[in-house]
PDB file of C-alpha atoms in Angstrom:
ATOM      1  CA  UNK A 233     176.369 260.084 -47.475  1.00 66.00           C
ATOM      2  CA  UNK A 234     176.927 257.276 -44.788  1.00 75.00           C
ATOM      3  CA  UNK A 235     176.723 260.245 -42.127  1.00 79.00           C
ATOM      4  CA  UNK A 236     172.890 260.950 -42.894  1.00 77.00           C
ATOM      5  CA  UNK A 237     172.063 257.352 -43.064  1.00 78.00           C
ATOM      6  CA  UNK A 238     174.149 256.664 -40.075  1.00 82.00           C
ATOM      7  CA  UNK A 239     172.084 259.252 -38.464  1.00 77.00           C
ATOM      8  CA  UNK A 240     168.944 258.498 -39.699  1.00 79.00           C
ATOM      9  CA  UNK A 241     169.391 255.131 -37.955  1.00 84.00           C
ATOM     10  CA  UNK A 242     170.498 257.143 -34.491  1.00 78.00           C
ATOM     11  CA  UNK A 243     166.896 258.637 -34.604  1.00 78.00           C
ATOM     12  CA  UNK A 244     164.927 255.989 -34.988  1.00 83.00           C
ATOM     13  CA  UNK A 245     166.788 254.301 -32.064  1.00 83.00           C
ATOM     14  CA  UNK A 246     166.262 256.919 -30.260  1.00 80.00           C
ATOM     15  CA  UNK A 247     162.337 257.668 -31.058  1.00 84.00           C
ATOM     16  CA  UNK A 248     162.170 253.489 -30.595  1.00 80.00           C
ATOM     17  CA  UNK A 249     163.163 253.422 -27.015  1.00 85.00           C
ATOM     18  CA  UNK A 250     160.919 256.416 -26.164  1.00 83.00           C
ATOM     19  CA  UNK A 251     158.273 255.065 -26.843  1.00 86.00           C
ATOM     20  CA  UNK A 252     158.636 252.198 -25.735  1.00 86.00           C
ATOM     21  CA  UNK A 253     160.134 253.888 -22.438  1.00 86.00           C
ATOM     22  CA  UNK A 254     156.018 255.254 -22.409  1.00 89.00           C
ATOM     23  CA  UNK A 255     154.778 251.717 -23.130  1.00 90.00           C
ATOM     24  CA  UNK A 256     156.201 250.870 -19.754  1.00 89.00           C
ATOM     25  CA  UNK A 257     155.380 253.656 -17.959  1.00 89.00           C
ATOM     26  CA  UNK A 258     151.548 253.046 -18.862  1.00 92.00           C
ATOM     27  CA  UNK A 259     151.603 250.580 -18.398  1.00 93.00           C
ATOM     28  CA  UNK A 260     153.216 250.698 -14.353  1.00 93.00           C
ATOM     29  CA  UNK A 261     150.418 253.342 -14.167  1.00 94.00           C
ATOM     30  CA  UNK A 262     147.246 251.121 -14.973  1.00 94.00           C
ATOM     31  CA  UNK A 263     149.531 248.643 -12.433  1.00 94.00           C
ATOM     32  CA  UNK A 264     149.490 251.406 -10.138  1.00 95.00           C
ATOM     33  CA  UNK A 265     146.091 252.906 -10.377  1.00 94.00           C
ATOM     34  CA  UNK A 266     145.089 248.582  -9.826  1.00 94.00           C
ATOM     35  CA  UNK A 267     147.092 248.107  -6.839  1.00 94.00           C
ATOM     36  CA  UNK A 268     145.733 251.513  -4.992  1.00 94.00           C
ATOM     37  CA  UNK A 269     142.288 249.652  -6.117  1.00 93.00           C
ATOM     38  CA  UNK A 270     142.449 246.706  -4.426  1.00 92.00           C
ATOM     39  CA  UNK A 271     144.305 248.120  -1.792  1.00 90.00           C
ATOM     40  CA  UNK A 272     141.334 250.511  -1.018  1.00 90.00           C
ATOM     41  CA  UNK A 273     138.929 247.603  -1.284  1.00 88.00           C
ATOM     42  CA  UNK A 274     140.116 245.356   0.946  1.00 86.00           C
ATOM     43  CA  UNK A 275     140.211 248.814   3.638  1.00 86.00           C
ATOM     44  CA  UNK A 276     136.475 249.100   2.551  1.00 86.00           C
ATOM     45  CA  UNK A 277     135.766 245.724   2.893  1.00 81.00           C
ATOM     46  CA  UNK A 278     138.114 244.081   5.863  1.00 70.00           C
ATOM     47  CA  UNK A 279     138.292 239.993   5.733  1.00 66.00           C
ATOM     48  CA  UNK A 280     137.562 239.009   8.576  1.00 59.00           C
TER      49      UNK A 280
END
């Protein structure tokens, strides 16, 4: 019984880690897209 409980805890921790990783990745994708837009707009509108 103890083994089942600890296995369940480990499983839950892995799920949490994966969801955190997914959030981090999606945030990084948003940041990269925003940076790309900023860089692209600088190329289109040179600040002389």
